[in-house]
Coordinates of C-alpha atoms in Angstrom, one line a residue:
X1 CA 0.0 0.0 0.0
X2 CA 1.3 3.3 -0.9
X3 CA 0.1 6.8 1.9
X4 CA 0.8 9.9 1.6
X5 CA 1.7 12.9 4.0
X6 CA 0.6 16.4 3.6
X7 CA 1.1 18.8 6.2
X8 CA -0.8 21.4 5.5
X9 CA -3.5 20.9 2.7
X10 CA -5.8 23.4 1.2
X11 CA -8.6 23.9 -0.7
X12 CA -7.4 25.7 -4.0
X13 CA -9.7 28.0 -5.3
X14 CA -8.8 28.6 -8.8
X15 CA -9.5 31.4 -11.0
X16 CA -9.2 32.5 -14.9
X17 CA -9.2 36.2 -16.0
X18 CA -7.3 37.6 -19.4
X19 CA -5.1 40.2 -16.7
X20 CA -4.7 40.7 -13.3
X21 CA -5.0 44.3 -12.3
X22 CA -4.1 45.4 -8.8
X23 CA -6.2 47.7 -7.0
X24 CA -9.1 47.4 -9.2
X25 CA -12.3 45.4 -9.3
X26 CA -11.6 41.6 -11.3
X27 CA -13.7 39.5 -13.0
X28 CA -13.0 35.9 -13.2
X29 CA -13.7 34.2 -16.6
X30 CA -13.7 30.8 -14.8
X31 CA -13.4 29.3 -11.8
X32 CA -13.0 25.8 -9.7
X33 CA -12.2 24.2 -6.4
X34 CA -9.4 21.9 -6.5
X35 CA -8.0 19.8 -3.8
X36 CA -4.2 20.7 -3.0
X37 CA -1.0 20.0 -1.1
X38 CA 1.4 17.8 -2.2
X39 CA 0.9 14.7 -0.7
X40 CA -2.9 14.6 -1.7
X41 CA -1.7 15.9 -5.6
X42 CA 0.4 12.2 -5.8
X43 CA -2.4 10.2 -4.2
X44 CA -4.9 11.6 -6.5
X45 CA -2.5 10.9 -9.8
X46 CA -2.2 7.7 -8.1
X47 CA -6.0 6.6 -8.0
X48 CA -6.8 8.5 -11.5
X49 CA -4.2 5.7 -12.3
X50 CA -5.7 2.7 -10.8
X51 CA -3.0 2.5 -8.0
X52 CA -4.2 2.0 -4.5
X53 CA -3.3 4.6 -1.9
X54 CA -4.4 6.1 1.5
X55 CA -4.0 10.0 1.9
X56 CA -2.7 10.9 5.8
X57 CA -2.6 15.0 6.7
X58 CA -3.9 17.0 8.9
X59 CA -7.3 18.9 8.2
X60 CA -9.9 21.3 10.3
X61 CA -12.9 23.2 10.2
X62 CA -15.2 23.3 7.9
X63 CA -12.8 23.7 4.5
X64 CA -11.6 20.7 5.8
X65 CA -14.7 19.1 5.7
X66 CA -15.2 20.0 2.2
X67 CA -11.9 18.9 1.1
X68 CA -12.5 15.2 2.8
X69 CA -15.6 14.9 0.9
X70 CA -14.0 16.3 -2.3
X71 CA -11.6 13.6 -1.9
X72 CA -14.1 11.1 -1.3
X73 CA -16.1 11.6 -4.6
X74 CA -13.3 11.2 -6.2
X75 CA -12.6 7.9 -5.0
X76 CA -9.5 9.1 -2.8
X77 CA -9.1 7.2 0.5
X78 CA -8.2 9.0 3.1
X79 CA -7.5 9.1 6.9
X80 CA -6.7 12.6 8.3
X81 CA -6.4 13.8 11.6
X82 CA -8.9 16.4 12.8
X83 CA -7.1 19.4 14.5
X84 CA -9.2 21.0 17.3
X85 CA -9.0 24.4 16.3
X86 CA -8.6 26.5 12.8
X87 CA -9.1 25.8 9.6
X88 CA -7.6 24.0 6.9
X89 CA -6.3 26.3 4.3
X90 CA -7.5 28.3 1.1
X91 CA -5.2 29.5 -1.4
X92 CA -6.2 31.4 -4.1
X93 CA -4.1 30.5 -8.0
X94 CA -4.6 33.4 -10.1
X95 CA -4.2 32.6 -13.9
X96 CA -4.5 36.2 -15.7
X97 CA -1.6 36.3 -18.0
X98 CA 0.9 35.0 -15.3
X99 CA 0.3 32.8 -12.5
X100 CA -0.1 33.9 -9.4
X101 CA -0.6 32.4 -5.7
X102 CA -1.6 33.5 -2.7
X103 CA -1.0 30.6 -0.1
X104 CA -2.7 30.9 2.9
X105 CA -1.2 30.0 6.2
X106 CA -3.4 27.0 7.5
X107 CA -3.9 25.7 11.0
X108 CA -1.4 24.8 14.0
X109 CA -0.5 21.5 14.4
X110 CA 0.4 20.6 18.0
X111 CA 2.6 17.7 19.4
X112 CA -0.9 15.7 19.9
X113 CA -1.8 15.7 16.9
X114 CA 1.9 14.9 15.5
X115 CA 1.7 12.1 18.0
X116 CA -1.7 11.1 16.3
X117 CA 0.0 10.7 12.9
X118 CA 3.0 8.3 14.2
X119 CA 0.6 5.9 15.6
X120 CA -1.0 6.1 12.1
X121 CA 2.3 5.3 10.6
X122 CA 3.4 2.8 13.3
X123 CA 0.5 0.6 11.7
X124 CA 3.0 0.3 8.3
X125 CA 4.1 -3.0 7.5
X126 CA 7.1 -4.1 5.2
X127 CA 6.8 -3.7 1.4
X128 CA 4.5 -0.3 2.2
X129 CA 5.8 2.6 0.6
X130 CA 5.3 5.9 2.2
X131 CA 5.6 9.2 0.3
X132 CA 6.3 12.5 2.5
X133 CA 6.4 16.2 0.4
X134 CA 6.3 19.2 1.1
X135 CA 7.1 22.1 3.4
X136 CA 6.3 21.9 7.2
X137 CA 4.2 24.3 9.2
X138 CA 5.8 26.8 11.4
X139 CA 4.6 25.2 14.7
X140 CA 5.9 21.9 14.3
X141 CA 9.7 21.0 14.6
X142 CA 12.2 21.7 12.0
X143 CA 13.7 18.0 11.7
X144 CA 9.9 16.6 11.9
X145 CA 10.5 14.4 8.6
X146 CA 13.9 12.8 10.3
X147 CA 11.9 11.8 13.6
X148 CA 9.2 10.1 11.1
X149 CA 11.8 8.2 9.0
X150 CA 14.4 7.4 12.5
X151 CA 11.1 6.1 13.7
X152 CA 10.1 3.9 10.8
X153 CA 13.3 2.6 9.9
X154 CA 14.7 -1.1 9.2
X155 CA 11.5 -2.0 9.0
X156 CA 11.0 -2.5 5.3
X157 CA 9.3 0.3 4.3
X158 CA 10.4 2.3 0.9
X159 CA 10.7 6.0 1.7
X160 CA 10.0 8.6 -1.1
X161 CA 10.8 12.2 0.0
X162 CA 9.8 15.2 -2.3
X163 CA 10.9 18.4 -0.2
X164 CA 14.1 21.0 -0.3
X165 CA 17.0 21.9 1.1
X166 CA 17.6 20.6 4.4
X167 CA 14.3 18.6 5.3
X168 CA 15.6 16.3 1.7
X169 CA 19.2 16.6 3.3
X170 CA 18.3 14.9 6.2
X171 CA 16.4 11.9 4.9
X172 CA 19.5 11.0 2.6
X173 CA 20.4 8.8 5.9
X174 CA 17.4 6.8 6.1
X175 CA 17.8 5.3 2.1
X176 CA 15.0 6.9 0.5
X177 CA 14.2 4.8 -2.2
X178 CA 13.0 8.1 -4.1
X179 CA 13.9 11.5 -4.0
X180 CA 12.6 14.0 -7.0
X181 CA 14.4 17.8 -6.9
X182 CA 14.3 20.1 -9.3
X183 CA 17.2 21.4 -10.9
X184 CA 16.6 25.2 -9.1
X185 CA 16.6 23.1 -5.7
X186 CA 19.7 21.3 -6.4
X187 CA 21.4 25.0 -6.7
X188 CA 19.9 25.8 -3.0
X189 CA 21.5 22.3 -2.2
X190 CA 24.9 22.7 -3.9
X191 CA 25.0 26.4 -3.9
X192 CA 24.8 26.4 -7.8
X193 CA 22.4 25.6 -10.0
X194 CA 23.2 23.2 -12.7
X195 CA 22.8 23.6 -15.8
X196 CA 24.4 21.1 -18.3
X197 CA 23.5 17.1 -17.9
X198 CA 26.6 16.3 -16.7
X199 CA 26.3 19.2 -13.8
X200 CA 22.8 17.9 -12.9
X201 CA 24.3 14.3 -13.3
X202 CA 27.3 15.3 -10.9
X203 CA 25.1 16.6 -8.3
X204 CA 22.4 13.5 -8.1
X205 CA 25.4 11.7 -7.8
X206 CA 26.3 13.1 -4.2
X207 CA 22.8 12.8 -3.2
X208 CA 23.0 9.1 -4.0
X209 CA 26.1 9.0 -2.3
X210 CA 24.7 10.6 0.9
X211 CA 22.4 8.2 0.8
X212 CA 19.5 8.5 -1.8
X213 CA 18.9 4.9 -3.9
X214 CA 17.0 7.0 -6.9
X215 CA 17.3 10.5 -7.6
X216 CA 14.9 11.8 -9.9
X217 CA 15.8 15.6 -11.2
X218 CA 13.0 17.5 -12.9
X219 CA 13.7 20.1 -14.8
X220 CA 10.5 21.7 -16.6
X221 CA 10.4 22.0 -20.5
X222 CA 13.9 20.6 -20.5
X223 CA 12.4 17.3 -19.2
X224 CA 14.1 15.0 -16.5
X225 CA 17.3 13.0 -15.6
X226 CA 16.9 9.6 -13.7
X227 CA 19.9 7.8 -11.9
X228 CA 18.7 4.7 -10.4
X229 CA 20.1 2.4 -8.0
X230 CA 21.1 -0.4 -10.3
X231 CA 24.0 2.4 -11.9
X232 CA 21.5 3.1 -14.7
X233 CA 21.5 7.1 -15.5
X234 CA 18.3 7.8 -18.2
X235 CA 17.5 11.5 -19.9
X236 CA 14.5 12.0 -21.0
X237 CA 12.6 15.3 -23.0
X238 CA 9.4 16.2 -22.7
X239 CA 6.2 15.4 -25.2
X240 CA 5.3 18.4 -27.3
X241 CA 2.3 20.4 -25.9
X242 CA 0.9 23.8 -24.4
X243 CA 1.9 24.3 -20.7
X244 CA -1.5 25.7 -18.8
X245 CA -0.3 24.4 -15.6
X246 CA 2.2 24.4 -13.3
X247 CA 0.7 23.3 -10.2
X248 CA 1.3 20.0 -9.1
X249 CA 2.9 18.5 -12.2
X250 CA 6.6 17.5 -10.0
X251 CA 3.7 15.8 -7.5
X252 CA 2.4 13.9 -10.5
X253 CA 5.7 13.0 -12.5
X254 CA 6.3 11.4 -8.3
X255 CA 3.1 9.3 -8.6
X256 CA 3.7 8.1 -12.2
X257 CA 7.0 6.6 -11.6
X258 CA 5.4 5.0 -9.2
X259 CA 2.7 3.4 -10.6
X260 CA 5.0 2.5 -13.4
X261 CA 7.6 0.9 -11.2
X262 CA 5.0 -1.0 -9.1
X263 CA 3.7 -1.8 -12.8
X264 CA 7.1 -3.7 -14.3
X265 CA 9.7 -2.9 -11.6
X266 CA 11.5 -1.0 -14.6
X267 CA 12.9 2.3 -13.8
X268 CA 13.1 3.5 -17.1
X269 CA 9.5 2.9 -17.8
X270 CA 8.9 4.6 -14.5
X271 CA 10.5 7.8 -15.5
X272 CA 8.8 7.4 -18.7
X273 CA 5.3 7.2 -17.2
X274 CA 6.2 10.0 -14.3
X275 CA 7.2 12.3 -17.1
X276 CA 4.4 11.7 -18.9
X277 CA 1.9 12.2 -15.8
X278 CA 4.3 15.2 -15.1
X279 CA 3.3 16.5 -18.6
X280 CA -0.4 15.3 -18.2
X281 CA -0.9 17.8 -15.7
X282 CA 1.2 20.5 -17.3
X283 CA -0.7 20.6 -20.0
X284 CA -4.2 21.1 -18.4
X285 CA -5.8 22.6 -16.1
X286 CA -5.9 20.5 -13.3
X287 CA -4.5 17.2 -12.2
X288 CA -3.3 14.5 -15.0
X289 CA -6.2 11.8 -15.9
X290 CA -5.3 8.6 -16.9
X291 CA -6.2 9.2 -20.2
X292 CA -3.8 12.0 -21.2
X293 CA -1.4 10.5 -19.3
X294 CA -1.2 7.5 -21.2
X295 CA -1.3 9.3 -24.4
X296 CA 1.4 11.5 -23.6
X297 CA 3.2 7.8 -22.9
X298 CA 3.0 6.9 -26.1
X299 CA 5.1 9.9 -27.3
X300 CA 8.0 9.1 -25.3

């Protein structure tokens, strides 16, 4: 079984308009609701793609509820813990000529409630794969991901970590058995961003010498770079198409090599099928469907 973590979800409340214009009066062309964070973006790729999956986060009040339900009509399982107090986020993507965020802040998440998750995770067994992204809230402790993965290790269970800087640095220790940065966060890693394949090449090199078994760099329109654990190194471009999207396409790419390695325990079909999920979402205006994901296969 494959769960998720996301810290801090949010309803996304999404909004087209030809331009925004500061300080005056806007009017939206179109609009949805779309169910974000991280964690829940890979968990829903995964079920559009038939792959089972259990969605763990933290939700409350009464955008939480609708984001559970959401979820649920979807056909996304889920088992959140309920915070007391606050509510789960909204953030607001603005796409009028550029895109534009405004994230909000979300609720607190005490030590109980941190404590509730573990004993979620203690229930793990070997062979589970466990997928943590994303940034932490401000109340809970910096090195929260390294107490989740000292906690759950040698006991079978493959890590994948999607997160920057020094929450990715310290799960290089525990083996993750994926770790997907971009090419930007690999400058905030190294201090440089690479640029050429053999930079980008270089630097997933040291990650997988610190500890990482698969490093998976992303790196936009100029597609991805995969060096797996069996000494393989793949390149790959991406399929030809309009980018409407850029929200939650790393978080799909993540869920299609998945599925794909669960599929034929290939990883060159699994970066094939993540960059195409990747691209699926990319080139849409939500989150990748099976379908356009496994036409978008077919041009690879």
């Amino acid at each position: 079984m494959i769960y998720t973590v996301t810290f801090n979800p949010a309803l996304d409340y999404v909004v087209w308009m030809d331009t925004l214009r500061p300080g005056e009066i806007n009017r939206t062309q179109n609009e949805a609701i779309q169910y974000g964070g991280k964690g829940i973006n890979v968990s829903t790729v995964l079920t559009a793609l038939g792959v089972d999956n259990v969605a763990l986060g933290f939700l409350a009040g009464f955008t939480g509820r609708a984001l559970e339900e959401g979820l649920r009509s979807q056909g996304i399982r889920s088992d959140f813990i309920w915070l007391p107090e606050g509510l789960t986020r909204i953030n607001v993507k603005v796409k009028g000529g550029k895109e534009t965020e405004i994230n909000g802040r979300g609720p607190t998440v005490d030590a109980a409630a941190l404590r509730a998750l573990q004993d979620k995770l203690d229930r793990l067994e070997a062979g589970d794969i466990l997928v943590i992204s994303g940034s932490v809230p401000a109340a809970l402790s910096h090195d929260v991901y390294e107490q989740i993965l000292a906690r759950l290790e040698d006991r079978g269970i493959q890590f994948v970590v999607d997160t920057t800087r020094d929450l990715l640095c310290s799960a290089l220790p525990y083996h993750p058995f994926l770790i997907k940065p971009n090419n930007l966060e690999l400058g905030e890693i190294f201090g440089k961003t690479p640029t050429t394949d053999t930079e980008i090449r270089h630097c997933a090199a040291q990650l997988q010498e610190k500890g990482a078994r698969n490093v998976l760099v992303s790196m936009a329109g100029d597609g991805s770079l995969l060096l797996d654990e069996r000494g393989g190194c793949y390149r790959l471009g991406v399929p030809k198409g309009t980018v409407r999207n850029s929200v939650g396409a790393g978080d799909s790419m993540v869920a299609g090599f998945l599925a794909g390695w669960l599929e034929k325990g290939d990883y060159a079909y699994a970066q094939r099928l993540g960059a195409a999920a990747g691209s699926a979402t990319a080139f849409s205006d939500g989150l990748a469907t099976r379908e356009a994901v496994m036409t978008l296969l077919n041009a690879f």
